[in-house]
């Protein structure tokens, strides 16, 4: 954070006094400030001094007496924690702050997550435009956190402190310091993938100041949650931190859906405040939840297909069975070394090992042709509704007309994965004549292994008909059996038949190098590339039919070039061109099967970004402004096979998304903070399947916006009150490439009110979806999941 001091003698001119008062009007209380990486002017102090002043209450006027007897009034002006432009991105390969990184970057800071009582990664990302949640498809049935950035899959692009988190699970936010979204192809930094961008989670790690924090939440949907955050400085150079969470809740507005989870994340740092330090972090999360595959998309003649709930189906309806489950266990051990070898060279080495275990069984609607032809557009027991051509031919018995074509979904399976990654990088700073340089290079090695054992249902036909209007999860006689005892009931894939075991692994070795050269103090050029050697294997064995073994080796090169104009430490205008590659088989743990139905070798997806943007931190870092226009092109698009086999096929499509993104964040007035974003996208399929050319990309809205604002009333008195609220808006989107099915717009209004009893205790109340609007969260081509209904959550917290 930047601190600016204005010293004014009491006898100075009214103009000087007015300037001081004006700066004071923009000052902010900041209990938790992000450290700034740049100085505003020669009068600015370092971020460490700023933090000390803030902790000591160094805000507002302070009068001192000089030796000559004159009086001096000093104003201490502190940057707003809502202004995220000076926030570090949180990984060694991107060492600059958000302001000085030539790319669109959205940050969800700690203060916003606290005010919104954020409980998961999905909730945190509601503050970021351009991100859509999707649900897995195909025989693999992936769920967990499956995100799209600017309309392109990012399920393998979730990072924690710069290292990949390969797990397929729903991430709780109890250990989050902030969430950073880097938009646009970033393979030069992260390796293969990152078509739409990357999500980097910065976790809570030990600090130099002891604290003890705890909170309890309770509310709608039998919500009970407790969190703990303890930081203790053991010696001058060793500190320990422990965060923990226990959570139980039902989902408001959805029958039978719940989550019971707990987690713990201890960490310790050796060499705190030293040039050489090493941080060790352990993370564990266990979750027992019910997966929710939502409601089907239904087609009415002469109009777009819409979710069944738009035709009168109860939003609470859940089409699973009592056998559905999503039980996951995640363990990750991370070590991060930072070494400032000299004032010219900094070395980092980050290592992570992960173990992931998951039992998954989910049910989904088996609708196919989806024809709704009743005259009033409403479903009823007598509606002429075709959800499966197997039992509806126009003269079907009325008893079947209100039923789906079955609740199918993937066979149950046990998934066991492990992964390891090590990233060694170094930054060198030097001059050649009048040209200043910053060079970054390193080596990234990772390996991931996935093994699944498939189970079967004893009688899949028993689930053939499930009532659309009044579903019941109880299916008489249905049970799960070992696939080895009855392989005839295993899912029959077109690639290899009915198989018991599926195993996949991938190894990636990447070398990256980039350099930024300041041709003048205000203009610089950054250029770099990354070379990856990718090896993957996949096998389907056991069960019926012949075993299948597949594999591929691929070398990729992804470049990046940026031009940056920085007239001062508060502003930057940039242009960036970058590319990314997504080889087949990249999503080892997230995808059903990395192969095609006809066993052909597919070329990797290629994406390229052109982006022009500007960033400005104004009013002594009170408010940050960003604006960017971009064009994102993708060729050789790979997609899930819509058939029941669940394989991967190449659509051959070329896709383009271009648009505008704006954001403003910070302190509007003394006690008024706000963060707001807007995105306008123009997406289109430009080549490939003739029927899709000229159509809008699925899942990509044309417009979306978010706003969150709070105001503190009497903050320094016993009558203090913080009130705030916000809105999340996403225009309606198409959910299929042919643009025949559309999901209505999402509009959600949330609010918060809180009161501090003293410096340590606080009580707050959050309201979510106050209008109780029927919104839709997770999306896929033939179904969507209704979001939560109106909910309230009470929170009591203590901080010592």
mmCIF file of C-alpha atoms in Angstrom, residues 202-459:
data_model
loop_
_atom_site.group_PDB
_atom_site.id
_atom_site.type_symbol
_atom_site.label_atom_id
_atom_site.label_comp_id
_atom_site.label_asym_id
_atom_site.label_seq_id
_atom_site.Cartn_x
_atom_site.Cartn_y
_atom_site.Cartn_z
ATOM 1 C CA UNK A 202 -3.166 -17.478 -3.077
ATOM 2 C CA UNK A 203 -3.349 -19.243 0.272
ATOM 3 C CA UNK A 204 -2.923 -18.008 3.829
ATOM 4 C CA UNK A 205 0.668 -18.445 4.996
ATOM 5 C CA UNK A 206 2.553 -17.413 8.170
ATOM 6 C CA UNK A 207 3.150 -13.737 8.881
ATOM 7 C CA UNK A 208 5.187 -11.815 11.467
ATOM 8 C CA UNK A 209 2.172 -10.780 13.566
ATOM 9 C CA UNK A 210 0.418 -13.176 15.941
ATOM 10 C CA UNK A 211 -3.340 -13.475 15.620
ATOM 11 C CA UNK A 212 -6.155 -15.794 16.662
ATOM 12 C CA UNK A 213 -9.355 -15.772 14.613
ATOM 13 C CA UNK A 214 -12.482 -17.869 14.693
ATOM 14 C CA UNK A 215 -15.933 -17.589 13.172
ATOM 15 C CA UNK A 216 -19.239 -19.422 13.216
ATOM 16 C CA UNK A 217 -21.968 -19.191 10.577
ATOM 17 C CA UNK A 218 -25.497 -20.535 10.535
ATOM 18 C CA UNK A 219 -28.604 -19.969 8.500
ATOM 19 C CA UNK A 220 -30.889 -21.132 5.698
ATOM 20 C CA UNK A 221 -30.651 -24.675 4.436
ATOM 21 C CA UNK A 222 -29.477 -25.965 7.827
ATOM 22 C CA UNK A 223 -26.185 -24.217 7.234
ATOM 23 C CA UNK A 224 -23.565 -24.671 9.953
ATOM 24 C CA UNK A 225 -19.976 -23.617 9.442
ATOM 25 C CA UNK A 226 -16.989 -22.928 11.640
ATOM 26 C CA UNK A 227 -13.537 -21.657 10.663
ATOM 27 C CA UNK A 228 -10.265 -21.144 12.534
ATOM 28 C CA UNK A 229 -7.170 -19.117 11.645
ATOM 29 C CA UNK A 230 -4.186 -19.048 14.047
ATOM 30 C CA UNK A 231 -0.830 -17.415 13.317
ATOM 31 C CA UNK A 232 2.064 -17.626 15.791
ATOM 32 C CA UNK A 233 5.609 -16.333 15.477
ATOM 33 C CA UNK A 234 7.808 -18.977 17.099
ATOM 34 C CA UNK A 235 11.140 -17.178 16.763
ATOM 35 C CA UNK A 236 12.346 -14.113 14.910
ATOM 36 C CA UNK A 237 12.634 -16.187 11.711
ATOM 37 C CA UNK A 238 10.109 -19.013 12.183
ATOM 38 C CA UNK A 239 6.328 -18.633 12.121
ATOM 39 C CA UNK A 240 3.457 -21.122 12.039
ATOM 40 C CA UNK A 241 -0.101 -20.783 10.770
ATOM 41 C CA UNK A 242 -3.089 -23.081 10.997
ATOM 42 C CA UNK A 243 -6.433 -22.700 9.245
ATOM 43 C CA UNK A 244 -9.334 -25.091 9.549
ATOM 44 C CA UNK A 245 -12.974 -25.506 8.546
ATOM 45 C CA UNK A 246 -16.023 -27.623 9.287
ATOM 46 C CA UNK A 247 -19.139 -27.210 7.111
ATOM 47 C CA UNK A 248 -22.568 -28.804 6.818
ATOM 48 C CA UNK A 249 -25.333 -27.476 4.607
ATOM 49 C CA UNK A 250 -28.242 -28.322 2.387
ATOM 50 C CA UNK A 251 -28.698 -26.427 -0.872
ATOM 51 C CA UNK A 252 -31.556 -23.936 -0.643
ATOM 52 C CA UNK A 253 -33.969 -24.510 -3.520
ATOM 53 C CA UNK A 254 -32.795 -28.053 -4.369
ATOM 54 C CA UNK A 255 -34.179 -31.238 -2.834
ATOM 55 C CA UNK A 256 -31.815 -33.838 -1.359
ATOM 56 C CA UNK A 257 -28.638 -31.901 -2.266
ATOM 57 C CA UNK A 258 -26.148 -31.304 0.550
ATOM 58 C CA UNK A 259 -22.446 -30.998 1.398
ATOM 59 C CA UNK A 260 -20.683 -32.166 4.566
ATOM 60 C CA UNK A 261 -17.000 -31.265 4.526
ATOM 61 C CA UNK A 262 -14.046 -30.404 6.697
ATOM 62 C CA UNK A 263 -10.528 -29.208 6.029
ATOM 63 C CA UNK A 264 -7.253 -28.263 7.663
ATOM 64 C CA UNK A 265 -4.219 -26.375 6.311
ATOM 65 C CA UNK A 266 -1.128 -25.936 8.534
ATOM 66 C CA UNK A 267 1.927 -24.093 7.215
ATOM 67 C CA UNK A 268 5.314 -23.032 8.549
ATOM 68 C CA UNK A 269 7.968 -20.661 7.253
ATOM 69 C CA UNK A 270 11.689 -20.799 7.987
ATOM 70 C CA UNK A 271 13.644 -17.622 7.357
ATOM 71 C CA UNK A 272 10.801 -15.169 7.878
ATOM 72 C CA UNK A 273 11.926 -11.737 6.710
ATOM 73 C CA UNK A 274 15.231 -13.155 5.427
ATOM 74 C CA UNK A 275 16.629 -13.246 1.913
ATOM 75 C CA UNK A 276 16.478 -17.045 2.010
ATOM 76 C CA UNK A 277 13.219 -18.581 3.230
ATOM 77 C CA UNK A 278 11.305 -21.815 2.840
ATOM 78 C CA UNK A 279 7.573 -22.340 3.356
ATOM 79 C CA UNK A 280 5.988 -25.754 3.877
ATOM 80 C CA UNK A 281 2.202 -26.095 3.458
ATOM 81 C CA UNK A 282 -0.093 -29.063 3.944
ATOM 82 C CA UNK A 283 -3.712 -29.091 2.815
ATOM 83 C CA UNK A 284 -6.448 -31.622 3.477
ATOM 84 C CA UNK A 285 -10.131 -31.484 2.556
ATOM 85 C CA UNK A 286 -12.721 -34.233 2.866
ATOM 86 C CA UNK A 287 -16.160 -33.795 1.340
ATOM 87 C CA UNK A 288 -19.290 -35.921 1.368
ATOM 88 C CA UNK A 289 -21.785 -34.318 -0.996
ATOM 89 C CA UNK A 290 -24.638 -35.128 -3.335
ATOM 90 C CA UNK A 291 -23.952 -34.213 -6.991
ATOM 91 C CA UNK A 292 -26.557 -32.125 -8.773
ATOM 92 C CA UNK A 293 -26.972 -32.540 -12.526
ATOM 93 C CA UNK A 294 -29.888 -30.137 -12.640
ATOM 94 C CA UNK A 295 -32.899 -30.160 -14.934
ATOM 95 C CA UNK A 296 -33.186 -30.987 -18.658
ATOM 96 C CA UNK A 297 -33.386 -28.521 -21.522
ATOM 97 C CA UNK A 298 -36.736 -28.909 -23.300
ATOM 98 C CA UNK A 299 -37.625 -27.779 -26.806
ATOM 99 C CA UNK A 300 -40.941 -26.189 -27.672
ATOM 100 C CA UNK A 301 -41.809 -26.105 -31.355
ATOM 101 C CA UNK A 302 -40.950 -22.789 -32.964
ATOM 102 C CA UNK A 303 -38.770 -21.472 -30.129
ATOM 103 C CA UNK A 304 -35.470 -21.989 -28.382
ATOM 104 C CA UNK A 305 -35.075 -24.852 -25.993
ATOM 105 C CA UNK A 306 -35.265 -23.765 -22.352
ATOM 106 C CA UNK A 307 -34.736 -25.366 -18.936
ATOM 107 C CA UNK A 308 -37.669 -27.505 -17.806
ATOM 108 C CA UNK A 309 -38.159 -25.130 -14.873
ATOM 109 C CA UNK A 310 -39.102 -22.380 -17.353
ATOM 110 C CA UNK A 311 -42.150 -24.491 -18.310
ATOM 111 C CA UNK A 312 -43.378 -24.923 -14.759
ATOM 112 C CA UNK A 313 -41.284 -27.788 -13.414
ATOM 113 C CA UNK A 314 -40.513 -27.242 -9.724
ATOM 114 C CA UNK A 315 -37.049 -25.701 -9.259
ATOM 115 C CA UNK A 316 -36.533 -28.040 -6.283
ATOM 116 C CA UNK A 317 -36.824 -31.206 -8.384
ATOM 117 C CA UNK A 318 -33.734 -33.389 -8.253
ATOM 118 C CA UNK A 319 -33.486 -36.365 -10.595
ATOM 119 C CA UNK A 320 -30.982 -38.535 -8.759
ATOM 120 C CA UNK A 321 -31.247 -41.740 -6.793
ATOM 121 C CA UNK A 322 -30.365 -42.770 -3.257
ATOM 122 C CA UNK A 323 -27.153 -44.269 -4.649
ATOM 123 C CA UNK A 324 -25.773 -40.937 -5.864
ATOM 124 C CA UNK A 325 -22.663 -39.716 -4.034
ATOM 125 C CA UNK A 326 -19.584 -37.575 -4.497
ATOM 126 C CA UNK A 327 -17.125 -38.408 -1.732
ATOM 127 C CA UNK A 328 -13.673 -36.891 -2.115
ATOM 128 C CA UNK A 329 -10.480 -36.700 -0.097
ATOM 129 C CA UNK A 330 -7.634 -34.352 -1.072
ATOM 130 C CA UNK A 331 -4.120 -34.141 0.380
ATOM 131 C CA UNK A 332 -1.452 -31.770 -0.929
ATOM 132 C CA UNK A 333 2.041 -31.077 0.433
ATOM 133 C CA UNK A 334 3.837 -28.018 -0.923
ATOM 134 C CA UNK A 335 7.299 -26.578 -0.381
ATOM 135 C CA UNK A 336 8.250 -23.122 -1.669
ATOM 136 C CA UNK A 337 11.767 -21.709 -1.583
ATOM 137 C CA UNK A 338 12.585 -18.031 -2.126
ATOM 138 C CA UNK A 339 16.202 -16.923 -2.312
ATOM 139 C CA UNK A 340 17.310 -13.377 -2.983
ATOM 140 C CA UNK A 341 20.814 -14.350 -4.029
ATOM 141 C CA UNK A 342 21.775 -10.744 -4.673
ATOM 142 C CA UNK A 343 20.080 -7.511 -5.566
ATOM 143 C CA UNK A 344 20.304 -8.706 -9.175
ATOM 144 C CA UNK A 345 19.167 -12.359 -8.935
ATOM 145 C CA UNK A 346 16.202 -14.047 -7.217
ATOM 146 C CA UNK A 347 15.707 -17.819 -7.287
ATOM 147 C CA UNK A 348 12.488 -19.738 -6.568
ATOM 148 C CA UNK A 349 11.763 -23.438 -6.363
ATOM 149 C CA UNK A 350 8.190 -24.653 -5.812
ATOM 150 C CA UNK A 351 7.338 -28.330 -5.284
ATOM 151 C CA UNK A 352 3.998 -30.043 -4.740
ATOM 152 C CA UNK A 353 2.776 -33.586 -4.348
ATOM 153 C CA UNK A 354 -0.932 -34.398 -4.339
ATOM 154 C CA UNK A 355 -3.110 -37.409 -3.519
ATOM 155 C CA UNK A 356 -6.750 -37.428 -4.624
ATOM 156 C CA UNK A 357 -9.369 -40.055 -3.854
ATOM 157 C CA UNK A 358 -12.961 -39.918 -5.027
ATOM 158 C CA UNK A 359 -16.030 -42.134 -5.226
ATOM 159 C CA UNK A 360 -18.521 -40.724 -7.703
ATOM 160 C CA UNK A 361 -22.017 -41.774 -8.697
ATOM 161 C CA UNK A 362 -24.418 -39.314 -10.311
ATOM 162 C CA UNK A 363 -27.699 -39.459 -12.175
ATOM 163 C CA UNK A 364 -28.893 -37.203 -14.933
ATOM 164 C CA UNK A 365 -31.867 -36.910 -17.237
ATOM 165 C CA UNK A 366 -31.808 -39.119 -20.281
ATOM 166 C CA UNK A 367 -33.712 -36.773 -22.582
ATOM 167 C CA UNK A 368 -32.904 -36.940 -26.288
ATOM 168 C CA UNK A 369 -35.281 -35.263 -28.764
ATOM 169 C CA UNK A 370 -36.899 -33.073 -26.093
ATOM 170 C CA UNK A 371 -40.086 -31.953 -27.847
ATOM 171 C CA UNK A 372 -42.718 -30.006 -25.922
ATOM 172 C CA UNK A 373 -45.894 -29.460 -27.956
ATOM 173 C CA UNK A 374 -48.678 -28.606 -25.539
ATOM 174 C CA UNK A 375 -50.550 -25.437 -26.450
ATOM 175 C CA UNK A 376 -50.003 -23.385 -23.310
ATOM 176 C CA UNK A 377 -46.296 -24.081 -23.016
ATOM 177 C CA UNK A 378 -46.695 -25.582 -19.555
ATOM 178 C CA UNK A 379 -45.897 -29.140 -18.522
ATOM 179 C CA UNK A 380 -48.684 -31.227 -17.074
ATOM 180 C CA UNK A 381 -49.465 -34.888 -16.658
ATOM 181 C CA UNK A 382 -51.218 -34.762 -20.004
ATOM 182 C CA UNK A 383 -48.595 -32.795 -21.893
ATOM 183 C CA UNK A 384 -47.346 -34.205 -25.190
ATOM 184 C CA UNK A 385 -43.732 -34.259 -24.072
ATOM 185 C CA UNK A 386 -41.108 -36.379 -25.740
ATOM 186 C CA UNK A 387 -37.997 -36.833 -23.622
ATOM 187 C CA UNK A 388 -36.850 -40.069 -25.206
ATOM 188 C CA UNK A 389 -37.803 -41.452 -28.600
ATOM 189 C CA UNK A 390 -37.527 -44.970 -27.167
ATOM 190 C CA UNK A 391 -40.924 -44.653 -25.515
ATOM 191 C CA UNK A 392 -42.656 -41.739 -27.228
ATOM 192 C CA UNK A 393 -43.826 -41.991 -30.780
ATOM 193 C CA UNK A 394 -46.879 -39.737 -30.725
ATOM 194 C CA UNK A 395 -49.324 -42.365 -29.472
ATOM 195 C CA UNK A 396 -47.716 -43.251 -26.166
ATOM 196 C CA UNK A 397 -49.822 -43.988 -23.137
ATOM 197 C CA UNK A 398 -50.703 -40.904 -21.126
ATOM 198 C CA UNK A 399 -49.079 -42.440 -18.068
ATOM 199 C CA UNK A 400 -45.690 -42.033 -19.699
ATOM 200 C CA UNK A 401 -46.115 -38.572 -21.107
ATOM 201 C CA UNK A 402 -44.914 -36.826 -17.944
ATOM 202 C CA UNK A 403 -41.864 -38.994 -17.526
ATOM 203 C CA UNK A 404 -38.298 -38.506 -18.590
ATOM 204 C CA UNK A 405 -36.560 -41.087 -20.687
ATOM 205 C CA UNK A 406 -34.668 -42.284 -17.654
ATOM 206 C CA UNK A 407 -32.105 -41.110 -15.178
ATOM 207 C CA UNK A 408 -28.882 -42.385 -16.619
ATOM 208 C CA UNK A 409 -25.537 -40.723 -16.007
ATOM 209 C CA UNK A 410 -22.173 -42.410 -15.637
ATOM 210 C CA UNK A 411 -21.645 -45.721 -13.917
ATOM 211 C CA UNK A 412 -20.299 -45.310 -10.378
ATOM 212 C CA UNK A 413 -16.521 -45.372 -10.130
ATOM 213 C CA UNK A 414 -13.670 -45.076 -7.657
ATOM 214 C CA UNK A 415 -10.994 -42.614 -8.774
ATOM 215 C CA UNK A 416 -7.501 -42.559 -7.246
ATOM 216 C CA UNK A 417 -4.936 -40.057 -8.488
ATOM 217 C CA UNK A 418 -1.540 -38.727 -7.581
ATOM 218 C CA UNK A 419 0.550 -35.916 -9.007
ATOM 219 C CA UNK A 420 3.870 -34.174 -8.515
ATOM 220 C CA UNK A 421 5.186 -30.904 -9.920
ATOM 221 C CA UNK A 422 8.391 -28.902 -9.494
ATOM 222 C CA UNK A 423 8.984 -25.426 -10.901
ATOM 223 C CA UNK A 424 12.465 -23.920 -10.706
ATOM 224 C CA UNK A 425 12.729 -20.307 -11.838
ATOM 225 C CA UNK A 426 15.137 -17.400 -11.591
ATOM 226 C CA UNK A 427 14.835 -13.664 -12.189
ATOM 227 C CA UNK A 428 17.849 -11.602 -13.201
ATOM 228 C CA UNK A 429 17.890 -7.804 -13.258
ATOM 229 C CA UNK A 430 20.714 -5.947 -14.981
ATOM 230 C CA UNK A 431 21.586 -3.031 -17.246
ATOM 231 C CA UNK A 432 23.301 -2.857 -20.599
ATOM 232 C CA UNK A 433 24.174 0.752 -21.064
ATOM 233 C CA UNK A 434 21.000 2.773 -20.652
ATOM 234 C CA UNK A 435 18.706 -0.209 -21.203
ATOM 235 C CA UNK A 436 17.336 -1.932 -18.108
ATOM 236 C CA UNK A 437 16.526 -5.654 -18.286
ATOM 237 C CA UNK A 438 14.509 -8.193 -16.332
ATOM 238 C CA UNK A 439 15.052 -11.763 -17.484
ATOM 239 C CA UNK A 440 13.068 -14.748 -16.217
ATOM 240 C CA UNK A 441 13.661 -18.396 -16.998
ATOM 241 C CA UNK A 442 13.157 -21.833 -15.551
ATOM 242 C CA UNK A 443 12.229 -25.490 -15.721
ATOM 243 C CA UNK A 444 8.787 -26.974 -15.014
ATOM 244 C CA UNK A 445 8.385 -30.748 -14.581
ATOM 245 C CA UNK A 446 5.122 -32.441 -13.680
ATOM 246 C CA UNK A 447 3.567 -35.917 -13.724
ATOM 247 C CA UNK A 448 -0.022 -36.942 -13.051
ATOM 248 C CA UNK A 449 -1.553 -40.419 -12.787
ATOM 249 C CA UNK A 450 -5.244 -41.351 -12.810
ATOM 250 C CA UNK A 451 -6.857 -44.730 -12.101
ATOM 251 C CA UNK A 452 -10.561 -45.552 -12.086
ATOM 252 C CA UNK A 453 -12.438 -48.715 -11.296
ATOM 253 C CA UNK A 454 -15.922 -48.819 -12.760
ATOM 254 C CA UNK A 455 -18.925 -50.269 -10.971
ATOM 255 C CA UNK A 456 -22.304 -51.205 -12.435
ATOM 256 C CA UNK A 457 -25.967 -51.102 -11.519
ATOM 257 C CA UNK A 458 -27.620 -54.480 -11.051
ATOM 258 C CA UNK A 459 -30.560 -53.540 -13.249
#
